[in-house]
Short mmCIF file of C-alpha atoms in Angstrom, two decimals:
data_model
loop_
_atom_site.label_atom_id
_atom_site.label_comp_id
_atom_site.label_asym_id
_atom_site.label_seq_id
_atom_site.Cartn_x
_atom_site.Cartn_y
_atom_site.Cartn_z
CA UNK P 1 -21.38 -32.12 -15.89
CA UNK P 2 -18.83 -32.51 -13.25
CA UNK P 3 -16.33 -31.84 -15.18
CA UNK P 4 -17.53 -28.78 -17.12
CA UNK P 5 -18.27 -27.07 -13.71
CA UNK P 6 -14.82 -28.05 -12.56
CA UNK P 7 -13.12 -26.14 -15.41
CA UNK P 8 -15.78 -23.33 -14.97
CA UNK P 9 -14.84 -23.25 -11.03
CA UNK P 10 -11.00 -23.00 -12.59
CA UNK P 11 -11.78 -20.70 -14.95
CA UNK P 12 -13.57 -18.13 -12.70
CA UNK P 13 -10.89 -18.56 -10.55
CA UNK P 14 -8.39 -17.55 -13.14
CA UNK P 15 -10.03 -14.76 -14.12
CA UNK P 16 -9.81 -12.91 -10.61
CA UNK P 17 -6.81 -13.67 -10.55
CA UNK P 18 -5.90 -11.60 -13.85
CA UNK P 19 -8.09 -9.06 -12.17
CA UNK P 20 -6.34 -8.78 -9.32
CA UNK P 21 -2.88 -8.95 -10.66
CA UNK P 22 -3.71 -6.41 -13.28
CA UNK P 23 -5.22 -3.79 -10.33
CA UNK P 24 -1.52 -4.52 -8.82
CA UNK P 25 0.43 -3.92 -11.60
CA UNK P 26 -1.77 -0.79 -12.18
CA UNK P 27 -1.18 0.13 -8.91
CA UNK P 28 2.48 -0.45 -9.51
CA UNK P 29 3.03 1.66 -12.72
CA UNK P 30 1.18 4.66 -11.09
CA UNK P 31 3.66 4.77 -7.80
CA UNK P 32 6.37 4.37 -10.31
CA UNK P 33 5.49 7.08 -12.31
CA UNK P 34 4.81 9.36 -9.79
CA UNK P 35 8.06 8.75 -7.68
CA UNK P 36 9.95 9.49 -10.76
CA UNK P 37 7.97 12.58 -11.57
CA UNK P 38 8.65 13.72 -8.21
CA UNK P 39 12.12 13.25 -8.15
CA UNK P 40 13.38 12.19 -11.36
CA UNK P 41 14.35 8.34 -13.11
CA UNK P 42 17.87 7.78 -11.44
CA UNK P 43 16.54 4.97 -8.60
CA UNK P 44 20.29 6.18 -6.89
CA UNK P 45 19.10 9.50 -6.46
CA UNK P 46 15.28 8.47 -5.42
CA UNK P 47 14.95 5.96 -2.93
CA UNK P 48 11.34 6.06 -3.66
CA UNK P 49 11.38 5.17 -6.89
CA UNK P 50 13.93 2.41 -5.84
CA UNK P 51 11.91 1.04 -3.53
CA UNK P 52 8.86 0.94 -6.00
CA UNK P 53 10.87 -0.82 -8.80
CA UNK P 54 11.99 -3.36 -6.01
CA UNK P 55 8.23 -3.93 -5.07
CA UNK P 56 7.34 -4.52 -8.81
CA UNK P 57 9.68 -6.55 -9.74
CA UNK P 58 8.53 -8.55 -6.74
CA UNK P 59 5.56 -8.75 -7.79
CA UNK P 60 6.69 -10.16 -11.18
CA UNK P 61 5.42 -7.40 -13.43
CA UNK P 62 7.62 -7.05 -16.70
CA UNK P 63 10.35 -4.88 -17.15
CA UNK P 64 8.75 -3.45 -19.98
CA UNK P 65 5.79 -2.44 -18.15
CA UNK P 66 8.34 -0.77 -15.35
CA UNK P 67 10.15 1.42 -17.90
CA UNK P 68 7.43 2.68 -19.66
CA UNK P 69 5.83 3.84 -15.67
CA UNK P 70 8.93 5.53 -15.17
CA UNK P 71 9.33 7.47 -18.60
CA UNK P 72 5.88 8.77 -18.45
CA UNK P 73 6.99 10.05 -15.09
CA UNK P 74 9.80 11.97 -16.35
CA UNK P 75 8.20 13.16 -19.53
CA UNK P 76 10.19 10.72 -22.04
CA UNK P 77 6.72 9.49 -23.11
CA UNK P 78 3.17 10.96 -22.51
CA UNK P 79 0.29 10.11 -21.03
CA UNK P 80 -2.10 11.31 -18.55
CA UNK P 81 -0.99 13.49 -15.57
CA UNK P 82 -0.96 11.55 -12.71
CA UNK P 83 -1.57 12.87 -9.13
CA UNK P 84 -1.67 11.48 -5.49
CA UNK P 85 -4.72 12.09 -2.88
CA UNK P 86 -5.74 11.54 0.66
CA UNK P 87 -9.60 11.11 1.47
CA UNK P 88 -10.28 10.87 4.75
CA UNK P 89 -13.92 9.07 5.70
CA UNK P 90 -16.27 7.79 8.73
CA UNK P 91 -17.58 4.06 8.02
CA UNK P 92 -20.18 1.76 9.88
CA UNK P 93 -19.68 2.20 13.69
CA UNK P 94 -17.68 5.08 14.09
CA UNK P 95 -15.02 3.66 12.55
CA UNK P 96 -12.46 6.17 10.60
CA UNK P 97 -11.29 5.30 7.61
CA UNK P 98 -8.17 7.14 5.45
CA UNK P 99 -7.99 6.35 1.49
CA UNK P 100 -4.94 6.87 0.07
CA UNK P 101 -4.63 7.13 -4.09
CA UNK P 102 -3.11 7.86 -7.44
CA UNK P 103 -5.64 9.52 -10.05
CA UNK P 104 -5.54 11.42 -13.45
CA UNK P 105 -8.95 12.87 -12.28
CA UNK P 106 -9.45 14.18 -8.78
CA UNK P 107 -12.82 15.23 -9.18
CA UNK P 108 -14.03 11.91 -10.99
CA UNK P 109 -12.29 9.57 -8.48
CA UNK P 110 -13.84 11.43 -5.42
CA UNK P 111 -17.25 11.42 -6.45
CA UNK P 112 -17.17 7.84 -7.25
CA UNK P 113 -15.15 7.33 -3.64
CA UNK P 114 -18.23 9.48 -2.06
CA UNK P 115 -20.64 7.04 -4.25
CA UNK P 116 -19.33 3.97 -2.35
CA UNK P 117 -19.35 5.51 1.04
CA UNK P 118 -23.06 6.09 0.73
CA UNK P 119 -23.73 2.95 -0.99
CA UNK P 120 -22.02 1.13 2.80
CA UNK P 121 -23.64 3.62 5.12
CA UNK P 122 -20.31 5.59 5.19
CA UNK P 123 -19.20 9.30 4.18
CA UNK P 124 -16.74 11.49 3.61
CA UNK P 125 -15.03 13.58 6.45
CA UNK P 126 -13.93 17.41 6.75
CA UNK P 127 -10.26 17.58 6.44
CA UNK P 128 -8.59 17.29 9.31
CA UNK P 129 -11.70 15.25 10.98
CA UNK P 130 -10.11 11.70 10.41
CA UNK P 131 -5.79 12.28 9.98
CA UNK P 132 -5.23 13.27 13.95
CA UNK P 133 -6.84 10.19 15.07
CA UNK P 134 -3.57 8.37 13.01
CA UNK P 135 0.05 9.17 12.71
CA UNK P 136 1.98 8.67 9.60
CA UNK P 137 5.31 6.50 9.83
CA UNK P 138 7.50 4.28 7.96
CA UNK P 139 6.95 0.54 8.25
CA UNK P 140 9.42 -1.99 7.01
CA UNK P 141 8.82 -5.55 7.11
CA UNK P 142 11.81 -8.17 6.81
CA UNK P 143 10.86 -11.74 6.52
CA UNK P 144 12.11 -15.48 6.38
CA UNK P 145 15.92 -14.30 8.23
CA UNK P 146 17.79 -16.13 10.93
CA UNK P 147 20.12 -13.03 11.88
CA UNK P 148 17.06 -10.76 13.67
CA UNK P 149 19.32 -9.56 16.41
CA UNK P 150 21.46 -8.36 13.79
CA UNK P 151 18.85 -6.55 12.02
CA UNK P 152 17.65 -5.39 15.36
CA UNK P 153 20.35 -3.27 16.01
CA UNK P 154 21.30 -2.42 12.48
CA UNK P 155 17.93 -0.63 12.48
CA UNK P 156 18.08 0.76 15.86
CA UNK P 157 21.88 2.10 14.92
CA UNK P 158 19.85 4.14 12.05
CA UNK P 159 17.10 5.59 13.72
CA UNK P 160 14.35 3.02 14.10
CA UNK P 161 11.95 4.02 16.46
CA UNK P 162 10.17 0.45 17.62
CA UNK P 163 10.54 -3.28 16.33
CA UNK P 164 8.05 -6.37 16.51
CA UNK P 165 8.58 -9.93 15.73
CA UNK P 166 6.12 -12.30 14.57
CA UNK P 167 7.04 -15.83 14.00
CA UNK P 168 9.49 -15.32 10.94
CA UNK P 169 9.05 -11.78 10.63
CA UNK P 170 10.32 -8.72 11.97
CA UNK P 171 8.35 -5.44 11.53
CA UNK P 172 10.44 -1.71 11.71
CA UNK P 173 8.72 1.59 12.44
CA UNK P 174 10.47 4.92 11.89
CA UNK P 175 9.57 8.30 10.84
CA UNK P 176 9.18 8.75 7.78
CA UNK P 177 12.24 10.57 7.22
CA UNK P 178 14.26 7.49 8.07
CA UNK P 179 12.43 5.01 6.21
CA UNK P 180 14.68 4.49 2.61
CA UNK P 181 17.32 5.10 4.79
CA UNK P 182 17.23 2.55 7.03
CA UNK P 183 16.31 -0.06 4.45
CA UNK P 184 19.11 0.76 2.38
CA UNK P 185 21.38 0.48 5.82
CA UNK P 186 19.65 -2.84 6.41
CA UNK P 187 20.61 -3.84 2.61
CA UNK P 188 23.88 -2.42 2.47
CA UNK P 189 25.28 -4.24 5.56
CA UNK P 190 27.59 -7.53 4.91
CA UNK P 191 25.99 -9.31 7.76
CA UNK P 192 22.61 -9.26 6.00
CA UNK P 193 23.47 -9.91 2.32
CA UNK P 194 20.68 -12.23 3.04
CA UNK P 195 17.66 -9.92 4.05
CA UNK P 196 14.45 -10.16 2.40
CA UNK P 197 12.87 -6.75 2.90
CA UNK P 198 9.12 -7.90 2.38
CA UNK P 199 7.57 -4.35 2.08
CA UNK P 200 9.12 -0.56 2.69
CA UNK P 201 6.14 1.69 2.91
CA UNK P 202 4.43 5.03 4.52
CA UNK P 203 1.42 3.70 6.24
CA UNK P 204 -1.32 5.75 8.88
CA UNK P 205 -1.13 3.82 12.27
CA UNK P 206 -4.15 4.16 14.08
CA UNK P 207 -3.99 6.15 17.67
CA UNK P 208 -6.14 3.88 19.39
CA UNK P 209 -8.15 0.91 17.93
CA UNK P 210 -11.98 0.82 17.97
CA UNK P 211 -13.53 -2.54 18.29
CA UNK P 212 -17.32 -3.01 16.34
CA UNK P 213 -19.06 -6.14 18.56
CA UNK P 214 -22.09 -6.07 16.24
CA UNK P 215 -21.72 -8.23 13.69
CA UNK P 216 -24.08 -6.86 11.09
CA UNK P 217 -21.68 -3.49 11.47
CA UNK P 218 -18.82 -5.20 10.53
CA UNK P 219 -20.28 -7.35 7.91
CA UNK P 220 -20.97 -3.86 6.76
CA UNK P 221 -17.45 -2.21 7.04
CA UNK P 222 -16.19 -5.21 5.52
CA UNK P 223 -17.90 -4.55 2.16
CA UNK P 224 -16.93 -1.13 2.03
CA UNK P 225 -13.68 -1.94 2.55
CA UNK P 226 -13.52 -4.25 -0.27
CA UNK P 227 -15.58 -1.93 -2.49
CA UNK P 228 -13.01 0.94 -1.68
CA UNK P 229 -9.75 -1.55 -2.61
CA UNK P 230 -11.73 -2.70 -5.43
CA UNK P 231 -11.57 0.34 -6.99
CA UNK P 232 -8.60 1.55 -9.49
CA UNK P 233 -7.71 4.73 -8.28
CA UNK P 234 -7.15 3.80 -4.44
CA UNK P 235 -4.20 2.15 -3.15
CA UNK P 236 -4.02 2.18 0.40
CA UNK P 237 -6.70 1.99 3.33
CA UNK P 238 -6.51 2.43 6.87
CA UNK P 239 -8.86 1.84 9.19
CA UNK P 240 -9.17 2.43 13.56
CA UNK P 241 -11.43 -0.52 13.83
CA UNK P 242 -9.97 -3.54 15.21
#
């Protein structure tokens, strides 16, 4: 018996991980489609779609899987017409929440998103209610590299606005303006043909953090959370709790 629940433990196991990695790969093909519908296939001409591909490949999904994402986005092959949206919420305590997403059915995915707010004692929020308590900027993260006084100023030189280290890693915030920019400075300079850029995104940074003391509150948060990045259309929360 031992042994059949040992392969069953593996099994499940395996499983969500196939789950997971096929939410990320969906995830994938959607920002890579829409970064080429935006601004076209040629990854020289759209650091967005540059930066996506990098973050795939990453992330080990097939090449196959990448050039089909970005045909679709420039009309080479068809499929379903992809667009991005920004739901701003209120969750357990207070706490304000921003879901970011890529969906071929606006309508559909925010009913469902409303659905799961009222299923965690959360709802949705008037426009406007939830975005001015955040500020949008660019986030890079660099990890695993000796030469972080190099980076340091290289990013500075182009415009970064702030820069934290953590052990082996070294966060960059910018406007979002700056943000391809400044990675491809960081990647383009002889000094770093080392760098590991870990992530290159546009993220909400909270204002000012609240902090939920009560645990059943943020048991409850917790599974909304989880509920919200289960689900296939979203691809980004944020959250002001702490």
């Amino acid at each position: 018996m031992s042994g059949h629940s040992k392969w069953a433990n593996i099994k499940n196991r395996k499983a969500s991980v196939d789950k997971k990695r096929g939410k990320l790969f969906s995830n994938l093909s959607k920002i890579i489609t829409v970064a080429a519908k935006e601004k076209g296939g040629d990854i020289q001409m759209n650091p967005r779609l540059r930066t996506a591909i990098e973050t795939a490949k990453a992330a080990n999904m097939p090449q196959d899987n990448i050039e089909k994402a970005v045909k679709k986005g420039t009309g080479e092959l068809e499929g379903v017409t992809l667009e991005e949206f920004t739901c701003e919420a209120y969750g357990p305590g207070n706490s304000a929440i921003i879901i970011e997403g890529i969906t071929d059915n606006k309508n559909r995915t925010i009913s469902e998103i409303k659905h799961l707010l009222d299923q965690h004692k959360g709802k949705i929020a008037n426009p406007g209610n939830v975005l001015w308590m955040f500020e949008k900027i660019g986030k890079i993260i660099t990890n695993g590299v000796e030469n972080n006084e190099i980076i340091e100023l290289t990013a500075i030189d182009a415009g970064a606005e702030d820069i934290k280290k953590e052990n082996d890693k070294m966060t960059i915030l910018t406007n979002p303006e700056n943000l391809y920019e400044i990675k491809k400075t960081l990647e383009e300079n002889p000094a770093l043909k080392n760098i590991r850029i870990e992530s290159a995104n546009m993220v909400w940074q909270t204002k000012s953090n609240i902090k939920i003391s009560d645990e059943k509150t943020k048991n409850s948060l917790k599974d909304l959370l989880e509920a919200l990045d289960e689900h296939d259309d979203v691809q980004n929360i944020f959250t002001n709790a702490g």
